[in-house]
Amino acid sequence: MEIIISNSSKIPIYEQIKEQIKGKIVTNELKAGTLLPSIRNLAKDLRCSVITTKNAYEELEKEGYVTMIPSKGIYVAEINKELVKEEQLNKIENFVDKAVTMAKMNGIEEKVIIEMIHILYEEDSENEKYSRS
Amino acid sequence: MKNILEVKNLNKKYDNFELKDVSFSLPEGMIMGFIGENGAGKTTTIKALLNIIKKDSGEIQLLGRDHLKEEKQIKEEIGVVLDDMFFPEILTARDINRIMKDVYKTWDSNLFNQYLEKFLLPSNKPIKTFSKGMRKKLEIITALAHHPKLLILDEPTSGLDPIARTEVLDLFQDFIQNETCSILLSSHMTTDLEHIADYITFINQGKILLSKTKDEILEQYGIVKCREEEFQKIDPKDYIRYKKNKYQYEILIENQQEFKKKYDIKTIDKMTLDDLMILMIKGEKSC
């Protein structure tokens, strides 16, 4: 499993961890029932604090992506992938809506926006993941 | 969660310095970074915990037990590295192994030798031939080799190069893989703490200024940068410290989200522990 943490990012580290694990679950890279690294192990490997990884896992559990079984481990939970994808798509639509409204207000042509999206897609996929904030 | 270390209203008065009502606690399985400028009271506090200096008053519990009543038993179960080297220069690492076997009931010679190998420390050369970094590593592995539950370290990474610091930090994180082991470490290397510490306790002029989880500090606190005119409009209750620079005001705030809701000031920077220390000590108070 690959997790890339940026210390200069404005996004809190726990959120970076959470979003990346979530992404791997949604895209099926991590399958339901997979055993994830322990809170302490992950903290050591990412060289961050225990509280940070604990926060990330607790949020993932709250949102239903993982199940934490005391003294056994943390497992990827069974999730409804279609539903999750639908939700994400809704969120994206909202952002695009805002962008288009703003473009129209400033008289920017449709093809400029499409070109912009095209360029962003070509860039490093990591950057793309965080460009929303 | 149980506390492995608990300090309540610790007081110690000297002619020109005093620890005043120092209180903080460290939950089991966590790493606490103890920060403050030189002479703020970090070493004095650590020495009081270990009863190397006598406290005037206050309650100190280590591993859930009173630090004076059960001093001997407690010291079997903690590992300590102080800022000043305490091994005689003519000894070798092998001598230390032999001596420590008699000091600690739980001394683990094998583990000690494994660490020596790992850190490439010679076992048959006198310590006087060691570099500063080698001495520090030797002290740290000596503190670890009797399987302590709590490590108390005063400036363990000072004098180490970045590579050695990383090795030592890895060692600390290995140590807390066991959920009952905890670490209190004082350090000037705040970037080290930004990575591995769970809690930060900040001491200044013998008083604790704050003791919180590191994530809370780094994610919620922030530095606002603005013009004088904007600064005048901010309610003094909404910031902790401010500093007037030539071109701008720097304002330390406790909660970025709340601040953004209330004021229309765009520049709020993420803060490092260094920024926090500097603004807390050098900045002006709001009231």
Tab-separated table of C-alpha atoms in Angstrom:
chain	number	residue	atom	x	y	z
A	1	MET	CA	0.000	0.000	0.000
A	2	GLU	CA	1.358	3.405	-0.918
A	3	ILE	CA	0.590	6.529	1.047
A	4	ILE	CA	2.226	9.824	0.216
A	5	ILE	CA	2.326	12.453	2.912
A	6	SER	CA	3.200	16.036	2.187
A	7	ASN	CA	4.370	18.087	5.149
A	8	SER	CA	4.046	21.339	3.281
A	9	SER	CA	0.433	20.732	2.303
A	10	LYS	CA	-2.252	22.756	4.037
A	11	ILE	CA	-4.285	19.600	4.475
A	12	PRO	CA	-3.814	18.040	7.921
A	13	ILE	CA	-1.770	14.856	7.852
A	14	TYR	CA	-4.551	12.716	9.299
A	15	GLU	CA	-6.800	13.842	6.479
A	16	GLN	CA	-4.180	13.037	3.856
A	17	ILE	CA	-3.905	9.520	5.257
A	18	LYS	CA	-7.670	9.132	5.499
A	19	GLU	CA	-8.385	10.336	1.963
A	20	GLN	CA	-5.706	8.144	0.438
A	21	ILE	CA	-6.857	5.000	2.191
A	22	LYS	CA	-10.425	5.868	1.286
A	23	GLY	CA	-9.404	6.292	-2.340
A	24	LYS	CA	-7.796	2.877	-2.369
A	25	ILE	CA	-10.919	1.311	-0.908
A	26	VAL	CA	-13.243	2.998	-3.390
A	27	THR	CA	-11.112	1.959	-6.361
A	28	ASN	CA	-10.958	-1.574	-5.012
A	29	GLU	CA	-7.175	-1.511	-4.624
A	30	LEU	CA	-7.893	-2.472	-1.026
A	31	LYS	CA	-10.549	-5.172	-0.958
A	32	ALA	CA	-13.090	-5.748	1.799
A	33	GLY	CA	-11.626	-7.849	4.584
A	34	THR	CA	-8.016	-6.765	3.965
A	35	LEU	CA	-6.024	-6.344	7.168
A	36	LEU	CA	-4.587	-2.824	7.388
A	37	PRO	CA	-1.404	-1.859	9.288
A	38	SER	CA	-1.902	-1.137	12.983
A	39	ILE	CA	-2.130	2.430	14.271
A	40	ARG	CA	1.389	2.264	15.700
A	41	ASN	CA	2.905	0.530	12.728
A	42	LEU	CA	1.501	3.035	10.296
A	43	ALA	CA	2.709	5.917	12.479
A	44	LYS	CA	6.200	4.499	12.474
A	45	ASP	CA	6.310	3.897	8.742
A	46	LEU	CA	4.930	7.321	7.892
A	47	ARG	CA	7.044	8.910	10.632
A	48	CYS	CA	4.114	10.699	12.162
A	49	SER	CA	2.527	10.565	15.589
A	50	VAL	CA	0.259	7.818	16.894
A	51	ILE	CA	-2.583	10.255	17.506
A	52	THR	CA	-2.488	11.260	13.840
A	53	THR	CA	-2.934	7.742	12.482
A	54	LYS	CA	-5.470	6.990	15.198
A	55	ASN	CA	-7.526	9.992	14.083
A	56	ALA	CA	-7.368	8.885	10.462
A	57	TYR	CA	-8.569	5.371	11.271
A	58	GLU	CA	-11.287	6.588	13.624
A	59	GLU	CA	-12.710	8.842	10.931
A	60	LEU	CA	-12.549	6.044	8.393
A	61	GLU	CA	-14.441	3.862	10.833
A	62	LYS	CA	-17.063	6.544	11.431
A	63	GLU	CA	-17.612	6.829	7.696
A	64	GLY	CA	-17.908	3.083	7.416
A	65	TYR	CA	-14.783	2.309	5.405
A	66	VAL	CA	-12.952	0.224	7.998
A	67	THR	CA	-13.799	-1.867	11.019
A	68	MET	CA	-11.572	-1.753	14.077
A	69	ILE	CA	-11.616	-4.893	16.150
A	70	PRO	CA	-9.865	-4.359	19.498
A	71	SER	CA	-6.727	-6.471	19.940
A	72	LYS	CA	-7.269	-8.045	16.522
A	73	GLY	CA	-6.752	-5.399	13.912
A	74	ILE	CA	-8.200	-2.961	11.435
A	75	TYR	CA	-9.991	-4.370	8.410
A	76	VAL	CA	-11.410	-2.866	5.242
A	77	ALA	CA	-15.190	-2.904	5.586
A	78	GLU	CA	-17.750	-3.998	3.027
A	79	ILE	CA	-18.997	-0.827	1.349
A	80	ASN	CA	-21.492	-0.069	-1.354
A	81	LYS	CA	-19.108	1.144	-4.058
A	82	GLU	CA	-21.774	2.433	-6.415
A	83	LEU	CA	-23.268	4.562	-3.692
A	84	VAL	CA	-19.904	6.012	-2.721
A	85	LYS	CA	-19.067	6.808	-6.311
A	86	GLU	CA	-22.433	8.490	-6.752
A	87	GLU	CA	-21.762	10.669	-3.707
A	88	GLN	CA	-18.328	11.642	-4.951
A	89	LEU	CA	-19.770	12.486	-8.357
A	90	ASN	CA	-22.340	14.731	-6.710
A	91	LYS	CA	-19.598	16.563	-4.875
A	92	ILE	CA	-17.637	17.027	-8.083
A	93	GLU	CA	-20.710	18.366	-9.856
A	94	ASN	CA	-21.039	21.012	-7.157
A	95	PHE	CA	-17.486	22.182	-7.650
A	96	VAL	CA	-17.789	22.259	-11.419
A	97	ASP	CA	-21.022	24.185	-11.057
A	98	LYS	CA	-19.250	26.848	-9.034
A	99	ALA	CA	-16.421	27.022	-11.540
A	100	VAL	CA	-18.768	27.401	-14.498
A	101	THR	CA	-20.861	30.070	-12.779
A	102	MET	CA	-17.726	32.037	-12.052
A	103	ALA	CA	-16.480	31.599	-15.610
A	104	LYS	CA	-19.764	32.848	-17.053
A	105	MET	CA	-19.755	35.845	-14.753
A	106	ASN	CA	-16.377	36.809	-16.105
A	107	GLY	CA	-17.171	36.023	-19.690
A	108	ILE	CA	-14.735	33.144	-20.012
A	109	GLU	CA	-15.405	30.768	-22.885
A	110	GLU	CA	-16.305	27.132	-22.398
A	111	LYS	CA	-13.278	25.870	-24.301
A	112	VAL	CA	-10.896	27.702	-21.974
A	113	ILE	CA	-12.380	25.853	-19.009
A	114	ILE	CA	-12.265	22.524	-20.793
A	115	GLU	CA	-8.641	23.160	-21.725
A	116	MET	CA	-7.946	23.959	-18.078
A	117	ILE	CA	-9.466	20.701	-16.910
A	118	HIS	CA	-7.523	18.885	-19.558
A	119	ILE	CA	-4.241	20.314	-18.295
A	120	LEU	CA	-5.075	19.534	-14.679
A	121	TYR	CA	-5.808	15.933	-15.595
A	122	GLU	CA	-2.403	15.585	-17.235
A	123	GLU	CA	-0.644	16.778	-14.121
A	124	ASP	CA	0.458	14.595	-11.256
A	125	SER	CA	-2.610	12.731	-10.043
A	126	GLU	CA	-1.692	13.509	-6.424
A	127	ASN	CA	-2.025	17.241	-6.995
A	128	GLU	CA	-5.320	16.666	-8.645
A	129	LYS	CA	-6.613	14.827	-5.615
A	130	TYR	CA	-6.006	17.846	-3.411
A	131	SER	CA	-6.819	20.659	-5.770
A	132	ARG	CA	-10.342	20.778	-4.393
A	133	SER	CA	-9.323	22.630	-1.271
B	1	MET	CA	-6.377	5.783	28.923
B	2	LYS	CA	-4.094	5.546	31.935
B	3	ASN	CA	-1.443	8.167	32.564
B	4	ILE	CA	2.093	6.873	32.763
B	5	LEU	CA	3.339	10.217	34.008
B	6	GLU	CA	1.454	12.763	36.048
B	7	VAL	CA	2.771	16.009	37.483
B	8	LYS	CA	0.555	18.198	39.645
B	9	ASN	CA	1.535	21.643	40.941
B	10	LEU	CA	5.229	20.977	41.058
B	11	ASN	CA	7.129	23.816	42.724
B	12	LYS	CA	10.834	24.375	43.170
B	13	LYS	CA	12.352	27.688	44.152
B	14	TYR	CA	15.907	28.831	43.578
B	15	ASP	CA	17.326	32.308	44.172
B	16	ASN	CA	16.931	33.426	40.611
B	17	PHE	CA	14.586	30.862	39.105
B	18	GLU	CA	11.511	28.908	40.074
B	19	LEU	CA	9.253	26.187	38.737
B	20	LYS	CA	5.767	27.383	39.452
B	21	ASP	CA	2.783	25.029	39.647
B	22	VAL	CA	4.052	22.844	36.835
B	23	SER	CA	1.318	20.380	35.848
B	24	PHE	CA	1.027	18.022	32.890
B	25	SER	CA	0.337	14.379	32.185
B	26	LEU	CA	1.329	11.828	29.601
B	27	PRO	CA	-1.034	8.981	28.649
B	28	GLU	CA	0.330	5.491	28.207
B	29	GLY	CA	1.705	4.614	24.771
B	30	MET	CA	2.368	8.193	23.708
B	31	ILE	CA	5.335	10.449	22.994
B	32	MET	CA	5.446	13.868	24.597
B	33	GLY	CA	7.748	16.619	23.381
B	34	PHE	CA	8.859	19.033	26.077
B	35	ILE	CA	9.823	22.376	24.564
B	36	GLY	CA	11.002	25.753	25.788
B	37	GLU	CA	13.969	28.067	25.415
B	38	ASN	CA	17.254	27.528	27.243
B	39	GLY	CA	16.767	28.012	30.960
B	40	ALA	CA	12.972	27.703	30.766
B	41	GLY	CA	12.940	24.837	33.264
B	42	LYS	CA	12.948	21.693	31.121
B	43	THR	CA	15.952	20.065	32.731
B	44	THR	CA	14.926	21.205	36.208
B	45	THR	CA	11.516	19.596	35.727
B	46	ILE	CA	13.049	16.363	34.455
B	47	LYS	CA	15.499	16.260	37.342
B	48	ALA	CA	12.665	16.817	39.811
B	49	LEU	CA	10.716	13.923	38.275
B	50	LEU	CA	13.723	11.698	38.857
B	51	ASN	CA	14.321	13.095	42.343
B	52	ILE	CA	17.824	14.185	41.355
B	53	ILE	CA	16.815	17.537	42.778
B	54	LYS	CA	14.331	17.735	45.655
B	55	LYS	CA	11.012	19.347	44.861
B	56	ASP	CA	9.576	21.903	47.300
B	57	SER	CA	6.014	20.750	46.799
B	58	GLY	CA	3.725	19.021	44.335
B	59	GLU	CA	2.657	15.562	43.358
B	60	ILE	CA	4.553	13.410	40.891
B	61	GLN	CA	3.445	9.983	39.758
B	62	LEU	CA	5.512	7.798	37.487
B	63	LEU	CA	3.963	4.555	36.192
B	64	GLY	CA	0.981	5.297	38.421
B	65	ARG	CA	3.074	5.351	41.602
B	66	ASP	CA	4.477	8.077	43.834
B	67	HIS	CA	7.969	8.934	42.630
B	68	LEU	CA	9.457	9.139	46.138
B	69	LYS	CA	7.759	6.297	47.970
B	70	GLU	CA	8.588	3.749	45.309
B	71	GLU	CA	11.613	5.417	43.789
B	72	LYS	CA	13.718	2.273	43.623
B	73	GLN	CA	11.114	0.071	41.956
B	74	ILE	CA	10.153	2.819	39.538
B	75	LYS	CA	13.745	3.374	38.464
B	76	GLU	CA	14.017	-0.287	37.507
B	77	GLU	CA	11.292	0.362	34.959
B	78	ILE	CA	12.353	3.645	33.422
B	79	GLY	CA	15.179	4.570	31.089
B	80	VAL	CA	16.847	7.956	31.332
B	81	VAL	CA	19.194	10.002	29.182
B	82	LEU	CA	20.325	13.320	30.605
B	83	ASP	CA	22.073	16.075	28.759
B	84	ASP	CA	25.428	15.547	30.464
B	85	MET	CA	27.299	12.342	29.748
B	86	PHE	CA	27.613	10.170	32.800
B	87	PHE	CA	29.864	7.273	31.737
B	88	PRO	CA	33.534	7.394	32.762
B	89	GLU	CA	35.660	7.994	29.676
B	90	ILE	CA	37.930	4.979	30.091
B	91	LEU	CA	35.128	2.419	29.977
B	92	THR	CA	34.220	0.518	26.816
B	93	ALA	CA	30.733	-0.437	25.669
B	94	ARG	CA	31.516	-3.983	26.801
B	95	ASP	CA	32.329	-2.682	30.308
B	96	ILE	CA	29.006	-0.874	30.394
B	97	ASN	CA	27.212	-4.053	29.453
B	98	ARG	CA	28.943	-5.849	32.328
B	99	ILE	CA	28.185	-3.104	34.859
B	100	MET	CA	24.556	-2.629	33.849
B	101	LYS	CA	23.861	-6.335	34.230
B	102	ASP	CA	24.355	-5.797	37.955
B	103	VAL	CA	22.409	-2.559	38.050
B	104	TYR	CA	19.158	-3.646	36.391
B	105	LYS	CA	17.459	-6.964	37.079
B	106	THR	CA	15.937	-6.875	33.610
B	107	TRP	CA	19.108	-5.886	31.703
B	108	ASP	CA	19.159	-7.547	28.270
B	109	SER	CA	22.767	-8.106	27.133
B	110	ASN	CA	21.689	-9.508	23.798
B	111	LEU	CA	19.545	-6.521	23.020
B	112	PHE	CA	22.370	-4.184	24.017
B	113	ASN	CA	24.785	-5.980	21.682
B	114	GLN	CA	22.253	-5.906	18.856
B	115	TYR	CA	21.925	-2.148	19.262
B	116	LEU	CA	25.719	-1.740	19.294
B	117	GLU	CA	25.887	-3.542	15.975
B	118	LYS	CA	22.966	-1.646	14.531
B	119	PHE	CA	24.536	1.712	15.318
B	120	LEU	CA	28.064	0.556	14.409
B	121	LEU	CA	29.443	1.289	17.879
B	122	PRO	CA	32.660	-0.581	18.743
B	123	SER	CA	32.359	-2.664	21.907
B	124	ASN	CA	36.073	-2.721	22.780
B	125	LYS	CA	37.144	0.918	22.409
B	126	PRO	CA	37.102	3.341	25.359
B	127	ILE	CA	34.373	5.936	25.269
B	128	LYS	CA	36.916	8.764	25.111
B	129	THR	CA	37.563	7.765	21.492
B	130	PHE	CA	33.852	8.145	20.619
B	131	SER	CA	32.478	11.132	18.733
B	132	LYS	CA	29.686	13.173	20.302
B	133	GLY	CA	27.083	11.427	18.185
B	134	MET	CA	28.415	7.990	19.144
B	135	ARG	CA	28.283	8.877	22.839
B	136	LYS	CA	24.690	10.021	22.547
B	137	LYS	CA	23.703	6.832	20.750
B	138	LEU	CA	25.446	4.775	23.426
B	139	GLU	CA	23.517	6.594	26.137
B	140	ILE	CA	20.226	6.050	24.366
B	141	ILE	CA	20.711	2.338	23.782
B	142	THR	CA	21.882	1.950	27.382
B	143	ALA	CA	18.617	3.538	28.496
B	144	LEU	CA	16.659	1.126	26.284
B	145	ALA	CA	18.396	-2.169	27.003
B	146	HIS	CA	16.565	-3.049	30.202
B	147	HIS	CA	13.100	-2.932	28.594
B	148	PRO	CA	11.825	0.181	30.375
B	149	LYS	CA	8.175	1.213	30.245
B	150	LEU	CA	8.938	4.906	30.258
B	151	LEU	CA	11.824	6.748	28.648
B	152	ILE	CA	12.780	10.178	29.937
B	153	LEU	CA	15.203	11.940	27.652
B	154	ASP	CA	16.747	15.377	27.963
B	155	GLU	CA	17.853	16.666	24.554
B	156	PRO	CA	18.488	13.197	23.115
B	157	THR	CA	18.994	14.388	19.551
B	158	SER	CA	21.199	17.429	20.159
B	159	GLY	CA	24.599	17.044	18.545
B	160	LEU	CA	23.388	14.353	16.159
B	161	ASP	CA	23.527	14.766	12.406
B	162	PRO	CA	20.277	14.369	10.409
B	163	ILE	CA	21.001	10.727	9.574
B	164	ALA	CA	21.706	9.757	13.163
B	165	ARG	CA	18.648	11.730	14.342
B	166	THR	CA	16.445	9.794	11.980
B	167	GLU	CA	17.881	6.508	13.248
B	168	VAL	CA	17.253	7.540	16.824
B	169	LEU	CA	13.701	8.691	16.080
B	170	ASP	CA	13.015	5.351	14.398
B	171	LEU	CA	14.275	3.654	17.519
B	172	PHE	CA	11.835	5.683	19.613
B	173	GLN	CA	8.928	4.766	17.370
B	174	ASP	CA	9.966	1.117	17.553
B	175	PHE	CA	9.931	1.449	21.315
B	176	ILE	CA	6.305	2.608	21.452
B	177	GLN	CA	5.077	-0.179	19.160
B	178	ASN	CA	4.305	-1.829	22.458
B	179	GLU	CA	1.198	0.090	23.492
B	180	THR	CA	2.213	0.462	27.122
B	181	CYS	CA	5.556	2.170	26.482
B	182	SER	CA	5.825	5.955	26.533
B	183	ILE	CA	8.422	8.666	26.046
B	184	LEU	CA	8.972	12.126	27.486
B	185	LEU	CA	11.628	13.977	25.550
B	186	SER	CA	12.817	17.516	25.699
B	187	SER	CA	14.240	18.940	22.525
B	188	HIS	CA	15.235	22.044	20.682
B	189	MET	CA	14.886	20.183	17.439
B	190	THR	CA	11.252	21.033	17.108
B	191	THR	CA	11.085	19.500	13.624
B	192	ASP	CA	11.825	16.112	15.201
B	193	LEU	CA	8.861	16.636	17.475
B	194	GLU	CA	6.659	17.821	14.637
B	195	HIS	CA	7.002	14.342	13.221
B	196	ILE	CA	6.778	11.892	16.075
B	197	ALA	CA	5.351	13.620	19.158
B	198	ASP	CA	1.729	13.023	20.141
B	199	TYR	CA	1.688	15.731	22.802
B	200	ILE	CA	3.560	18.997	23.164
B	201	THR	CA	4.203	20.631	26.511
B	202	PHE	CA	5.619	24.111	26.384
B	203	ILE	CA	7.388	25.599	29.382
B	204	ASN	CA	8.550	29.184	29.764
B	205	GLN	CA	10.156	30.849	32.792
B	206	GLY	CA	9.243	27.913	34.970
B	207	LYS	CA	5.566	27.898	34.014
B	208	ILE	CA	3.678	25.640	31.645
B	209	LEU	CA	2.260	27.758	28.824
B	210	LEU	CA	0.413	24.932	27.132
B	211	SER	CA	0.160	21.159	27.034
B	212	LYS	CA	-1.923	19.748	24.188
B	213	THR	CA	-1.896	17.193	21.410
B	214	LYS	CA	0.448	18.216	18.636
B	215	ASP	CA	-2.244	17.833	15.973
B	216	GLU	CA	-4.458	20.288	17.828
B	217	ILE	CA	-1.645	22.830	17.924
B	218	LEU	CA	-0.459	22.442	14.361
B	219	GLU	CA	-3.896	22.267	12.775
B	220	GLN	CA	-5.885	24.760	14.802
B	221	TYR	CA	-3.387	27.412	15.782
B	222	GLY	CA	-2.272	29.752	13.058
B	223	ILE	CA	-0.454	32.938	12.290
B	224	VAL	CA	-2.410	35.815	10.822
B	225	LYS	CA	-0.495	38.395	8.880
B	226	CYS	CA	-2.147	41.734	8.344
B	227	ARG	CA	-1.866	45.515	8.168
B	228	GLU	CA	-2.137	47.806	11.156
B	229	GLU	CA	-5.584	49.018	10.188
B	230	GLU	CA	-6.872	45.439	10.088
B	231	PHE	CA	-5.143	44.607	13.348
B	232	GLN	CA	-6.957	47.429	15.155
B	233	LYS	CA	-10.293	45.858	14.261
B	234	ILE	CA	-9.481	42.508	15.842
B	235	ASP	CA	-10.902	41.849	19.280
B	236	PRO	CA	-7.967	41.222	21.669
B	237	LYS	CA	-9.863	38.198	22.974
B	238	ASP	CA	-9.416	36.509	19.614
B	239	TYR	CA	-5.650	36.233	19.666
B	240	ILE	CA	-2.992	35.001	22.049
B	241	ARG	CA	0.038	37.041	21.064
B	242	TYR	CA	0.991	39.610	18.457
B	243	LYS	CA	4.208	40.985	17.089
B	244	LYS	CA	4.616	44.200	15.178
B	245	ASN	CA	7.116	43.921	12.362
B	246	LYS	CA	8.293	46.622	10.023
B	247	TYR	CA	5.835	45.776	7.262
B	248	GLN	CA	3.160	43.743	8.945
B	249	TYR	CA	1.595	42.434	12.118
B	250	GLU	CA	1.975	38.771	13.031
B	251	ILE	CA	-0.813	37.488	15.219
B	252	LEU	CA	-0.939	34.105	16.912
B	253	ILE	CA	-4.475	32.727	17.020
B	254	GLU	CA	-5.825	29.642	18.715
B	255	ASN	CA	-8.450	28.562	16.229
B	256	GLN	CA	-8.178	29.221	12.505
B	257	GLN	CA	-11.744	28.154	11.683
B	258	GLU	CA	-13.362	30.464	14.223
B	259	PHE	CA	-11.149	33.314	13.148
B	260	LYS	CA	-12.013	32.899	9.469
B	261	LYS	CA	-15.711	32.973	10.298
B	262	LYS	CA	-15.393	36.240	12.153
B	263	TYR	CA	-12.869	38.228	10.152
B	264	ASP	CA	-12.181	38.792	6.508
B	265	ILE	CA	-8.410	38.444	6.596
B	266	LYS	CA	-6.958	36.211	3.945
B	267	THR	CA	-3.433	35.496	5.097
B	268	ILE	CA	-3.474	32.822	7.756
B	269	ASP	CA	-0.323	30.728	7.736
B	270	LYS	CA	0.219	27.250	9.048
B	271	MET	CA	2.428	27.356	12.055
B	272	THR	CA	5.491	25.407	13.046
B	273	LEU	CA	6.476	24.702	16.634
B	274	ASP	CA	9.356	27.155	16.179
B	275	ASP	CA	6.900	29.894	15.192
B	276	LEU	CA	4.809	29.056	18.223
B	277	MET	CA	7.788	29.277	20.563
B	278	ILE	CA	9.021	32.543	19.113
B	279	LEU	CA	5.635	34.272	19.140
B	280	MET	CA	4.735	33.010	22.599
B	281	ILE	CA	8.015	34.256	24.050
B	282	LYS	CA	8.730	37.348	21.973
B	283	GLY	CA	5.197	38.429	21.132
B	284	GLU	CA	3.086	40.901	23.121
B	285	LYS	CA	0.138	39.677	25.121
B	286	SER	CA	-3.315	40.838	24.152
B	287	CYS	CA	-4.386	42.157	27.517
